[in-house]
Coordinates of C-alpha atoms and ligand atoms in Angstrom, one line a residue:
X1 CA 153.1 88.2 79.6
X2 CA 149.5 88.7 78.1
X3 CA 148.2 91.9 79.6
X4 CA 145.2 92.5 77.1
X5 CA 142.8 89.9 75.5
X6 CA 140.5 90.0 72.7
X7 CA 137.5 87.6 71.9
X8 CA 135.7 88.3 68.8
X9 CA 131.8 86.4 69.3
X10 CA 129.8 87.2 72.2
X11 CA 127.7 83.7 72.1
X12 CA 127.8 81.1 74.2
X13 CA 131.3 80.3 74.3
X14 CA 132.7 83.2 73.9
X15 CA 130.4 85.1 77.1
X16 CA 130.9 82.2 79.1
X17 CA 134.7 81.3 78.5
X18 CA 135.9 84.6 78.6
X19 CA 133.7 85.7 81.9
X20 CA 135.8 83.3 83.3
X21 CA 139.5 83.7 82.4
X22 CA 138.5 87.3 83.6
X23 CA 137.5 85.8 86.8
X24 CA 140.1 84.0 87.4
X25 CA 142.8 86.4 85.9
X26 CA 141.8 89.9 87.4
X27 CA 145.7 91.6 86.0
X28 CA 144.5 90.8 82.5
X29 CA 141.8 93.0 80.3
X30 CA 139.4 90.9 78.6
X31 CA 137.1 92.5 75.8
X32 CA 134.6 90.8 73.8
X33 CA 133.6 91.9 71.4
X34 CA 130.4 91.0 68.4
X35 CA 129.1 92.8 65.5
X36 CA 125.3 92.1 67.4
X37 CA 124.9 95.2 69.1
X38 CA 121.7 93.5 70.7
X39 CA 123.7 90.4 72.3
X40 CA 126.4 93.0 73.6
X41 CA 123.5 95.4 75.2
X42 CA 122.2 92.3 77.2
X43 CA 125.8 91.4 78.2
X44 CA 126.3 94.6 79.6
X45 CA 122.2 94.8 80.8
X46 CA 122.8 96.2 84.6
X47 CA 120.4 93.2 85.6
X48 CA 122.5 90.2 85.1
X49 CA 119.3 87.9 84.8
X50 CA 118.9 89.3 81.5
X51 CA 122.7 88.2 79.8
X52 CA 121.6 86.4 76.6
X53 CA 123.1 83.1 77.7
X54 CA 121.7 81.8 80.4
X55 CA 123.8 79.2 82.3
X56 CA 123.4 78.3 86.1
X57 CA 126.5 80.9 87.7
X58 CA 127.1 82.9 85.1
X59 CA 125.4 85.4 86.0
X60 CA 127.6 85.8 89.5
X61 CA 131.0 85.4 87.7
X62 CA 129.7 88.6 85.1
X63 CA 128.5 90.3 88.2
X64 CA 132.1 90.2 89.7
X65 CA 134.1 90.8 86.6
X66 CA 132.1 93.1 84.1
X67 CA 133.5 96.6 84.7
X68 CA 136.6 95.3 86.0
X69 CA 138.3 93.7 83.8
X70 CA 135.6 92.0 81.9
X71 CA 134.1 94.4 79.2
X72 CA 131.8 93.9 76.3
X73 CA 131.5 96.1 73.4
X74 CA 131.1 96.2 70.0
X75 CA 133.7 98.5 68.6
X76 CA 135.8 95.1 67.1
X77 CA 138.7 97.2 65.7
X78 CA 139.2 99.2 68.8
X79 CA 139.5 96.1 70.7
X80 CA 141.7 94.5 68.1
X81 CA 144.2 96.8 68.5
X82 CA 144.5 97.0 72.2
X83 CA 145.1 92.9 72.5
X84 CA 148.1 90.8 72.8
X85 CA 146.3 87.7 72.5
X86 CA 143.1 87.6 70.3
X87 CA 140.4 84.6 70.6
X88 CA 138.2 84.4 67.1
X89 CA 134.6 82.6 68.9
X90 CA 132.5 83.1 66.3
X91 CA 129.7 80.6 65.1
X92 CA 130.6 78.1 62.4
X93 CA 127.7 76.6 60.9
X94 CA 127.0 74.1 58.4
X95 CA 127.4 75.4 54.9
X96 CA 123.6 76.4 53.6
X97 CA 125.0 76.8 50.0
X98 CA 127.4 76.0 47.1
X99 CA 130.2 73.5 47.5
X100 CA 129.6 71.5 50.4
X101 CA 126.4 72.6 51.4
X102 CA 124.8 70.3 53.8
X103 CA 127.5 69.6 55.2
X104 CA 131.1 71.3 55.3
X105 CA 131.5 74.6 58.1
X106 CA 130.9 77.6 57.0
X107 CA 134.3 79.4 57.3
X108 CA 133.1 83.1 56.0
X109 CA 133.0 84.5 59.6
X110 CA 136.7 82.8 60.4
X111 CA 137.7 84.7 57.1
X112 CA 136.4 87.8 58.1
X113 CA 137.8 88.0 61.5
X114 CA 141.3 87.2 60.1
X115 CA 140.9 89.7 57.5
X116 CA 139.9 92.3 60.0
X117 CA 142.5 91.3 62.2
X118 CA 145.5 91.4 59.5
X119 CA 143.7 95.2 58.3
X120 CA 144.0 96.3 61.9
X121 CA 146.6 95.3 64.0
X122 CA 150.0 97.4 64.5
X123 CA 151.6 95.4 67.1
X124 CA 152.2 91.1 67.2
X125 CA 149.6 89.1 68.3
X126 CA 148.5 85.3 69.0
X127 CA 145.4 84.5 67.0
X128 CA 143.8 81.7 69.2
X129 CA 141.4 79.5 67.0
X130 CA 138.4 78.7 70.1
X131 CA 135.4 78.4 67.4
X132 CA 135.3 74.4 66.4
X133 CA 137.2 74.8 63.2
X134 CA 138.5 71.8 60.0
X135 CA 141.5 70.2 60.6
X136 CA 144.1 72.7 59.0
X137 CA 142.0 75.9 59.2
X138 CA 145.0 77.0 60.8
X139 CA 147.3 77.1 57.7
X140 CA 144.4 79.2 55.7
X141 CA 144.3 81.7 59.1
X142 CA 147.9 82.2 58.7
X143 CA 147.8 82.5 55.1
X144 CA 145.8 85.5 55.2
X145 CA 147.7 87.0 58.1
X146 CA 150.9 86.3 56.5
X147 CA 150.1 89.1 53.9
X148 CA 149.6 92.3 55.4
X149 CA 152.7 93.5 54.3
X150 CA 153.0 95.4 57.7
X151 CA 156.0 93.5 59.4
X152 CA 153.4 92.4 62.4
X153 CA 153.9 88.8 63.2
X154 CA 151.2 86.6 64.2
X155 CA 151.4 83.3 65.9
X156 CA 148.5 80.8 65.6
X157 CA 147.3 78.7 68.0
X158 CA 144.4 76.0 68.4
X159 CA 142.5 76.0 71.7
X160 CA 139.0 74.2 70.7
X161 CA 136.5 75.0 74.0
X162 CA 135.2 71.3 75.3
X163 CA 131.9 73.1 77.5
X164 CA 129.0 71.9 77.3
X165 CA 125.6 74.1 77.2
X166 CA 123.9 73.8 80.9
X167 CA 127.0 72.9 82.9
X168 CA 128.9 75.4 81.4
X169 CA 130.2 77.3 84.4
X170 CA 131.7 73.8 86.1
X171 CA 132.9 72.6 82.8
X172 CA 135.1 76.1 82.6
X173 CA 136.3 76.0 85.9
X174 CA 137.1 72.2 86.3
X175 CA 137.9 71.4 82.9
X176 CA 138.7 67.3 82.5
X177 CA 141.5 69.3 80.0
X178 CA 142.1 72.6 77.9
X179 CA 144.0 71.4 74.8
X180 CA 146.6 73.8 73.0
X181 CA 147.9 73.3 69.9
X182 CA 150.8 75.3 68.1
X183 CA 153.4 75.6 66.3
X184 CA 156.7 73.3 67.1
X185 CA 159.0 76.3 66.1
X186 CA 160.3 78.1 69.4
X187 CA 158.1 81.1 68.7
X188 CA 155.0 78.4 68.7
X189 CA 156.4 76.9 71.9
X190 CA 156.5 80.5 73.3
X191 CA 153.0 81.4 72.5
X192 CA 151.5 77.8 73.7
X193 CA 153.5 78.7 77.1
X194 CA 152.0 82.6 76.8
X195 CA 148.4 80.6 76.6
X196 CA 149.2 78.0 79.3
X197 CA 150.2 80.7 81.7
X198 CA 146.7 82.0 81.7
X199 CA 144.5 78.6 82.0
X200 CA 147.4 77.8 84.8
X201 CA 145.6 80.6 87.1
X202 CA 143.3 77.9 87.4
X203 CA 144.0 74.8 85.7
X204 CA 146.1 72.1 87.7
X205 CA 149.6 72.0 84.7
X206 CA 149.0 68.1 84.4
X207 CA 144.9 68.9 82.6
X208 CA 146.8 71.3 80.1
X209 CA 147.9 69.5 77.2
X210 CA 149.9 71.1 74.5
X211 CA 149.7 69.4 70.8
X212 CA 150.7 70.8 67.4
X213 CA 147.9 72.7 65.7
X214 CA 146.4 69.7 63.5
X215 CA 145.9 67.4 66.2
X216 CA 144.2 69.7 68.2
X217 CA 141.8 70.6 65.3
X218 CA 141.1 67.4 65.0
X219 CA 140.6 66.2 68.2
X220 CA 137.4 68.7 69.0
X221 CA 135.6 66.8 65.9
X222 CA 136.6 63.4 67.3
X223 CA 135.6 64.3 70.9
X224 CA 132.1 65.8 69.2
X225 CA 131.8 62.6 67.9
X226 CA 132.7 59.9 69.7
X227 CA 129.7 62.1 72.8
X228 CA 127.4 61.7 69.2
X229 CA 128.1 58.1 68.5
X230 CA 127.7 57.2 72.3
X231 CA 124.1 58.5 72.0
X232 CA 123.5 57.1 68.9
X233 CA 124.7 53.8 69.6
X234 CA 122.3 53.5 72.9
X235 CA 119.5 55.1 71.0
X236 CA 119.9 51.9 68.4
X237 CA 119.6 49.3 71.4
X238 CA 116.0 51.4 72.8
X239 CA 114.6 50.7 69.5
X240 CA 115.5 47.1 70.5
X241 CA 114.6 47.0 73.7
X242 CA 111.3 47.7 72.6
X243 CA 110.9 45.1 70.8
X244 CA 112.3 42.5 72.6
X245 CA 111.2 43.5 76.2
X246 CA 115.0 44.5 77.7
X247 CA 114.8 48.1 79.4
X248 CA 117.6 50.5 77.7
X249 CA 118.1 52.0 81.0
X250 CA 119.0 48.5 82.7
X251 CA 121.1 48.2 79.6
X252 CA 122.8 51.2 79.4
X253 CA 123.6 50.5 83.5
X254 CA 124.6 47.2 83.6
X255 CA 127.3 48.2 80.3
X256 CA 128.0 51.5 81.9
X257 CA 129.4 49.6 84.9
X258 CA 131.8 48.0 82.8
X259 CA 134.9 50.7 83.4
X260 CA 136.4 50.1 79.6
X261 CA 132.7 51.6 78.2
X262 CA 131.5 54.2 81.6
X263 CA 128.9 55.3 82.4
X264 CA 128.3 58.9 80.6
X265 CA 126.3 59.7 77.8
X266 CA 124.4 56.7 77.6
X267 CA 121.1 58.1 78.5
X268 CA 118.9 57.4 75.2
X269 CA 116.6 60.3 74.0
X270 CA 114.5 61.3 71.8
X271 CA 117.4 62.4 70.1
X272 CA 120.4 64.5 70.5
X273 CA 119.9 68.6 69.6
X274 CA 122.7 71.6 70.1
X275 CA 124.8 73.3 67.6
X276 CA 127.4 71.0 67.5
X277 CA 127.5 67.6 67.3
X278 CA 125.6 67.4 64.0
X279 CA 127.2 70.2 62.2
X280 CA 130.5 68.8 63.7
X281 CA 129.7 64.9 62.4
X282 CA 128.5 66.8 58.9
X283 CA 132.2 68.4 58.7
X284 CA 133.9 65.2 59.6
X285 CA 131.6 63.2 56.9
X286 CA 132.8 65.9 54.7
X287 CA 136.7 66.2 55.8
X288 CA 136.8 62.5 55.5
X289 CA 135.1 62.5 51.8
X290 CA 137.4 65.3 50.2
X291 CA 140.1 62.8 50.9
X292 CA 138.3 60.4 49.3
X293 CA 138.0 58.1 52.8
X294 CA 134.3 56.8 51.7
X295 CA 134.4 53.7 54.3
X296 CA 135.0 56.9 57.2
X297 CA 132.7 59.2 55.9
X298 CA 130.2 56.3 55.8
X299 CA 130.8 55.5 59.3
X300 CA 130.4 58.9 60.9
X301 CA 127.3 59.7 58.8
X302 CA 125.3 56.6 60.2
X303 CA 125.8 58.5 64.0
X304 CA 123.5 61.3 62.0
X305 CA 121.3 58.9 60.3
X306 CA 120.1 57.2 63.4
X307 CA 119.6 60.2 65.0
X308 CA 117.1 61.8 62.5
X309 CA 115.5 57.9 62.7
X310 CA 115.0 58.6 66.4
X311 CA 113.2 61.7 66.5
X312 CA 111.1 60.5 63.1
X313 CA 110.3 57.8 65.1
X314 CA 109.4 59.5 68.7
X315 CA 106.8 61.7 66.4
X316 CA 105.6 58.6 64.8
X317 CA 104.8 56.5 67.3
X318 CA 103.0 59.7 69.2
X319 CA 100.6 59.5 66.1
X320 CA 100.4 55.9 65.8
X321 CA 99.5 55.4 70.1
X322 CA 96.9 58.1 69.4
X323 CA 94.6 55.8 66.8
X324 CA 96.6 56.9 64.0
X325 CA 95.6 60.6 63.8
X326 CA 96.1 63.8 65.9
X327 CA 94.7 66.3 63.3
X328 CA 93.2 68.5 65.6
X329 CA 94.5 67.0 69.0
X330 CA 95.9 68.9 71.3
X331 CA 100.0 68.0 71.9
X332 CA 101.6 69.5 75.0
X333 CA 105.4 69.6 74.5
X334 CA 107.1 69.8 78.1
X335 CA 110.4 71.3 77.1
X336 CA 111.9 73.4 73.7
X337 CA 115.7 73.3 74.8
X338 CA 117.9 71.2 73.4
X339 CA 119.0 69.8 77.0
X340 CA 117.8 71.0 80.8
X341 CA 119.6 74.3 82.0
X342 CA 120.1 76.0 78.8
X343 CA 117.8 78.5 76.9
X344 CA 119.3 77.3 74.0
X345 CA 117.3 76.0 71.1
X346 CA 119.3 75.0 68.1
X347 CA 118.8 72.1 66.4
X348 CA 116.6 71.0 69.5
X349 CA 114.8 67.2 68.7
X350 CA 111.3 69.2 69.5
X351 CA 111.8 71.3 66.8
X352 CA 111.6 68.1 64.4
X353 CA 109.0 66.3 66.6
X354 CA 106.6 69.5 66.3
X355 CA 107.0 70.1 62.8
X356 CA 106.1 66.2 62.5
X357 CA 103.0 66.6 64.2
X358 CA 102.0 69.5 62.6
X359 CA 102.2 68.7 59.4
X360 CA 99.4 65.7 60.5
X361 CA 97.8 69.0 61.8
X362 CA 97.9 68.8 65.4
X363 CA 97.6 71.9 67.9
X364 CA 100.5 72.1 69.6
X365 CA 101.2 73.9 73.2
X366 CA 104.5 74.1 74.4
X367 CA 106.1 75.1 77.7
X368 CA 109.7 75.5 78.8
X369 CA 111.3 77.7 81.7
X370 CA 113.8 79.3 79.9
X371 CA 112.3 79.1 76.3
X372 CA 110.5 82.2 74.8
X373 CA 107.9 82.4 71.9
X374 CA 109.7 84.6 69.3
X375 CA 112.6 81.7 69.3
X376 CA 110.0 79.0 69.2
X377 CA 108.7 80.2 66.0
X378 CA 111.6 81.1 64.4
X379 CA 113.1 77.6 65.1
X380 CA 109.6 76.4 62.9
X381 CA 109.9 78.9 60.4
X382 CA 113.6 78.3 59.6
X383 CA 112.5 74.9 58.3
X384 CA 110.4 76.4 55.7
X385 CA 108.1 73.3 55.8
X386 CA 104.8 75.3 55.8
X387 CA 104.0 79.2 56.0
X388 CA 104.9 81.5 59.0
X389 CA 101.0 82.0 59.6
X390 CA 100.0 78.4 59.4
X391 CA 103.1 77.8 62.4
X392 CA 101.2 80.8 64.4
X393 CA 98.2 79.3 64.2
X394 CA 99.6 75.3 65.1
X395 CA 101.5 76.6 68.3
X396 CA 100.5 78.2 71.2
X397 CA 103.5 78.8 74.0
X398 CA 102.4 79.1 77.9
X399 CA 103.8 81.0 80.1
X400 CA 102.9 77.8 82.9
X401 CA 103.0 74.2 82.6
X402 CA 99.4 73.5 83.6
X403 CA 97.8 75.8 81.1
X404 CA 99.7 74.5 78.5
X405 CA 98.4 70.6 79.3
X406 CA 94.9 71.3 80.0
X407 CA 92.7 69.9 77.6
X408 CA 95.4 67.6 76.3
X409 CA 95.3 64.5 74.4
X410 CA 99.0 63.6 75.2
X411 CA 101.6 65.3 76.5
X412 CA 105.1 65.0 75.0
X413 CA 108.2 65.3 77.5
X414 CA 111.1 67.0 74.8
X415 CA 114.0 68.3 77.3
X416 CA 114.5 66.9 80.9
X417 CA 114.1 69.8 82.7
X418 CA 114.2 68.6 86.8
X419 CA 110.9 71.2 87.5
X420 CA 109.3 68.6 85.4
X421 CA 109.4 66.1 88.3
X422 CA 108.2 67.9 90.8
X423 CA 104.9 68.8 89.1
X424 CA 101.2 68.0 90.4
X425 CA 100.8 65.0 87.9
X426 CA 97.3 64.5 89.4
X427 CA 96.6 68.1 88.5
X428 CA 97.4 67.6 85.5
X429 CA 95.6 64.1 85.0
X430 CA 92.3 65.8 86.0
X431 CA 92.6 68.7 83.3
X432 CA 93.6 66.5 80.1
X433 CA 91.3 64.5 77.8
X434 CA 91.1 60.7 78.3
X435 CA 92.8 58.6 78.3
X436 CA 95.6 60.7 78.9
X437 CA 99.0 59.7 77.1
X438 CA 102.2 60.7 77.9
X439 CA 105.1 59.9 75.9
X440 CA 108.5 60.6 77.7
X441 CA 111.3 61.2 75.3
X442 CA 113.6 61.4 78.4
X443 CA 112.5 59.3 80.5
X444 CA 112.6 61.2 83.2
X445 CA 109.4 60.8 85.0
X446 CA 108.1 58.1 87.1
X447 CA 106.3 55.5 85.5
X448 CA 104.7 54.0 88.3
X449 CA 103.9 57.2 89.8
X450 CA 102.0 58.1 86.4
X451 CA 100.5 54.6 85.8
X452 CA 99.1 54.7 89.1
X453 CA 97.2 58.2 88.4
X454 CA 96.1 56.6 85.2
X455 CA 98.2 57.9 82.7
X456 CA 99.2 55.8 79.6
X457 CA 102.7 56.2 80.0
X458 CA 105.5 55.5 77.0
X459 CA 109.2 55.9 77.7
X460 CA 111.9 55.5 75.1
X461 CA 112.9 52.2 75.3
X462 CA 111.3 49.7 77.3
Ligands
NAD1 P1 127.1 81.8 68.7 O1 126.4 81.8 67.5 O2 126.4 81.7 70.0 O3 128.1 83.0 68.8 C1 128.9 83.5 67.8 C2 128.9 85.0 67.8 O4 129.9 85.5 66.9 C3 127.6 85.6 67.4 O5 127.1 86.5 68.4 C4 128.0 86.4 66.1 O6 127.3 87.7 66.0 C5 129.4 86.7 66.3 N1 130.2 87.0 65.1 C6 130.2 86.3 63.9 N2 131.0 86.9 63.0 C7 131.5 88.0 63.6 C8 132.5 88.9 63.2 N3 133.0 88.9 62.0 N4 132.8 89.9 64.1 C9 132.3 89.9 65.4 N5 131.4 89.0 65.8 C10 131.0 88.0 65.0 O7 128.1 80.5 68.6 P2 128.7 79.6 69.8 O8 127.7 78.6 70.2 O9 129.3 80.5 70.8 O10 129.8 78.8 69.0 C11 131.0 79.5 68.6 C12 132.0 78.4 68.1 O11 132.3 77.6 69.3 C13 131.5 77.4 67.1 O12 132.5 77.1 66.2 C14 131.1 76.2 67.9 O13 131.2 75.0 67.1 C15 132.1 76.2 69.0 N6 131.6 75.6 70.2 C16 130.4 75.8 70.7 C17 130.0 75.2 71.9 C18 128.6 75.5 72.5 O14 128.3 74.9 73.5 N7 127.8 76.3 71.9 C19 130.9 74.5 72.6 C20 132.2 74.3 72.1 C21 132.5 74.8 70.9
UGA2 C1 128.6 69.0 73.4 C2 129.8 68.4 74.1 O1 129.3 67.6 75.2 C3 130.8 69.4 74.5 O2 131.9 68.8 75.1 C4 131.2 70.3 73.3 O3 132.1 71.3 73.7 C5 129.9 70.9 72.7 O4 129.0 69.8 72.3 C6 130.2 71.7 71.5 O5 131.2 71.4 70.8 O6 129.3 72.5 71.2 P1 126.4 70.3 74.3 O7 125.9 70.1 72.9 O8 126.3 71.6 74.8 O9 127.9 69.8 74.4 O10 125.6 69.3 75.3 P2 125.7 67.8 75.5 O11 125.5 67.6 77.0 O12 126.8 67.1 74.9 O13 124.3 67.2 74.9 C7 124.1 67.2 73.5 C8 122.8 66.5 73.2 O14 122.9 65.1 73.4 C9 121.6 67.0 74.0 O15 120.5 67.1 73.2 C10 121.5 66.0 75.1 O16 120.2 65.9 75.6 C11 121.8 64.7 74.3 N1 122.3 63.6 75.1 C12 123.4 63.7 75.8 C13 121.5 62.4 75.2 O17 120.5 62.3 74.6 N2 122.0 61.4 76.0 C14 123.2 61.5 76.7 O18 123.5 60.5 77.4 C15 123.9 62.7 76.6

């Protein structure tokens, strides 16, 4: 029985996911562990409003567990040592140079933790693969394991994480599924059953499915994007509904009803943002093209293709509606995150929209609830499209929604946060510039409402 548990990569899924299996498994020791001594410090920051990930809950379950049996520290080797069952949680993002760049994962930080892991363990371990990895990472993992020379046998297993970012607390504790994968040899089978005991504190036995280790790989990527391709495919139809009249959201509701389609994820936006499902698609596109499967690369890529369209286009048609320049105009961008309930910003659709606008040189003033400054800026200045000063001097970041849309020529809805609803619309009416545009890339306020104020309201797709 797993008494000890490792999890290298304090970030959002290893906090979250590991906060939880403490939870719900008080008899087992749970240390994570990152090389970011800052992260770690906020995870262990006495204030629980202040853990680097926020996520509605989360800060209860650390509450309860932290000090228990949850702990978070960066001493890696230490924690290595200790652990029966190791999780590697660390980020895997799109390759920024040599072979592949553009598109394959980066694997460097998977490497390292393996190495570290085959320099520093004495006793057998699992090695649990949680970070969304290539099909067949595995066999590389074991390769490097496999070598130590030490005796110390290591079982590898696959146990991709299927949260999502805002709902991640629910997601972990009602999962639709945790998916294992492993080796069919009898020591496999015994370390998929060591890894099954522990999600079956919580898990109902029929939601955990056990695989072998390629299928699970590849499953994560084909989960990550068929949720892509479902946004991308509605997002197609608003540009068409547009044109033709129809009103996506009637569209997306009367297919949604259909029980073979569902209704999920068919919400169109301004585009989809997050870590994943791009860099995930990319590695797909890229998986599929190293076996020379051109007709399934092509596919995939198009899911990416009409997502860049979308957020090129939201930008677009902000300048067109607003007599065909904003050079000077005042933007204010309602929302920074990537989705409501999540502080995260990465690869967030206002991050292309803004840098759109600014390079037609508008002033843009940006508010979200959870979204600071500093990350704002960085998120700009990673693009390298213009200097770090002329960014500063394009964006201004309020600390409250009505300062930030006073004086206004438009205002730009990016993530759908709900205290957007709820705000004094007329208030805000009487403070902007007219007429006074508002362009909804979530459609998530009321147009009638707004028209009736006198807003010029545009939604996406109707
Ligand atoms: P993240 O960037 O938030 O966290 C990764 C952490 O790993 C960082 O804090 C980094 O410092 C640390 N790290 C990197 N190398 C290390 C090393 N050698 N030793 C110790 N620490 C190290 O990333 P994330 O969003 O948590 O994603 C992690 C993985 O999970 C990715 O593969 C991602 O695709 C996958 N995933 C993410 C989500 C999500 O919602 N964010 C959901 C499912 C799967
Ligand atoms: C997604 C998946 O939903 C998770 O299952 C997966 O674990 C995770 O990626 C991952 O591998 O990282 P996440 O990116 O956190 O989770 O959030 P989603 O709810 O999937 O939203 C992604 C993006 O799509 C957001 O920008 C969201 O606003 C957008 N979206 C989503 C839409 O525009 N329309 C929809 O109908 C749904």
């Amino acid at each position: 029985m797993i008494k000890s548990i490792c999890c290298i990569g304090a970030g959002y899924v290893g906090g979250p996911t590991m906060a939880v299996i403490a939870q719900k498994c008080p008899h087992i020791k749970v240390t994570v562990v990152d090389l970011n001594e800052k992260r770690i410090a906020a995870w262990n920051d006495a204030d629980t409003n202040n853990i680097p990930v926020y996520e509605p809950g989360l800060d209860v379950i650390v509450a309860e567990a932290r000090g228990r049996n949850l702990f978070f520290s960066t001493e890696v080797d230490k924690a290595i040592e200790e652990a029966d069952m190791i999780f590697i949680s660390v980020n895997t993002p799109t390759k920024t140079y040599g072979v592949g760049k553009g598109m394959a994962a980066d694997l460097k930080y998977i490497e390292l933790c393996a190495r570290q892991i085959a320099r520093v363990a004495k006793t057998d371990k699992i090695v649990v693969e949680k970070s969304t990895l290539p099909v067949r990472t595995a066999s590389a993992i074991k390769d490097i394991l496999d070598h130590t020379g030490n005796g110390v046998q290591f079982q590898i297993l696959s146990n991709p994480e299927f949260l999502a970012e805002g709902t991640a607390v629910s997601d972990l504790l009602s999962p639709d599924r945790v998916l294992i994968g492993g080796d069919t040899t009898p020591e496999g089978q015994k370390a998929i059953q060591a890894l099954v005991d522990i999600y079956a504190n919580w898990v109902s036995k029929d939601r955990i499915l056990t695989t072998n280790v390629w299928s699970s790989e590849l499953s994560k990527l084909t989960a990550n994007a068929f949720l892509a391709q479902r946004v991308s495919s509605i997002n197609a139809m608003s540009e068409l509904c547009e044109k033709t009249g129809a009103d996506v959201n009637e569209v997306a509701r009367a297919i949604g009803m259909d029980s073979r389609i569902g209704p999920k994820f068919l919400k169109s936006s301004v585009g989809f943002g997050g870590s994943c499902f791009q860099k995930d698609i990319l590695n797909l596109v890229y998986i599929a093209k190293t076996y020379g499967l051109n007709e399934v690369a092509d596919y995939w890529e198009q899911v990416i293709i009409m997502n860049d369209h979308q957020k090129r286009r939201f930008a677009k048609n902000i300048i067109s509606t607003l007599y065909n320049t904003v050079s000077g105009k005042k933007i204010a961008f309602l929302g920074w995150a990537f989705k409501k309930d999540t502080n995260d910003t990465r690869e967030s659709a206002a991050i292309y929209v803004a840098d759109d606008l600014l390079s037609e040189q508008a002033i843009i003033s940006v508010y979200d609830p959870k979204v600071k400054e500093e990350q704002i800026l960085l998120d700009l200045n990673y693009l390298e499209t213009r200097s770090e000063s002329d960014n500063k001097n394009g964006i201004t970041v309020g600390d409250n929604p009505y300062g930030a849309c006073k004086d206004a020529h438009a205002i730009a809805v990016l993530t759908e946060w709900d205290e957007f609803k709820n705000y004094d619309w007329k208030k805000i009416y009487d403070n902007m510039l007219k007429p006074a545009f508002v362009f909804d890339g979530r459609n998530l306020l009321d147009r009638k409402e707004l028209e009736k104020i006198g807003f010029v309201y545009q939604s996406i797709g109707s």
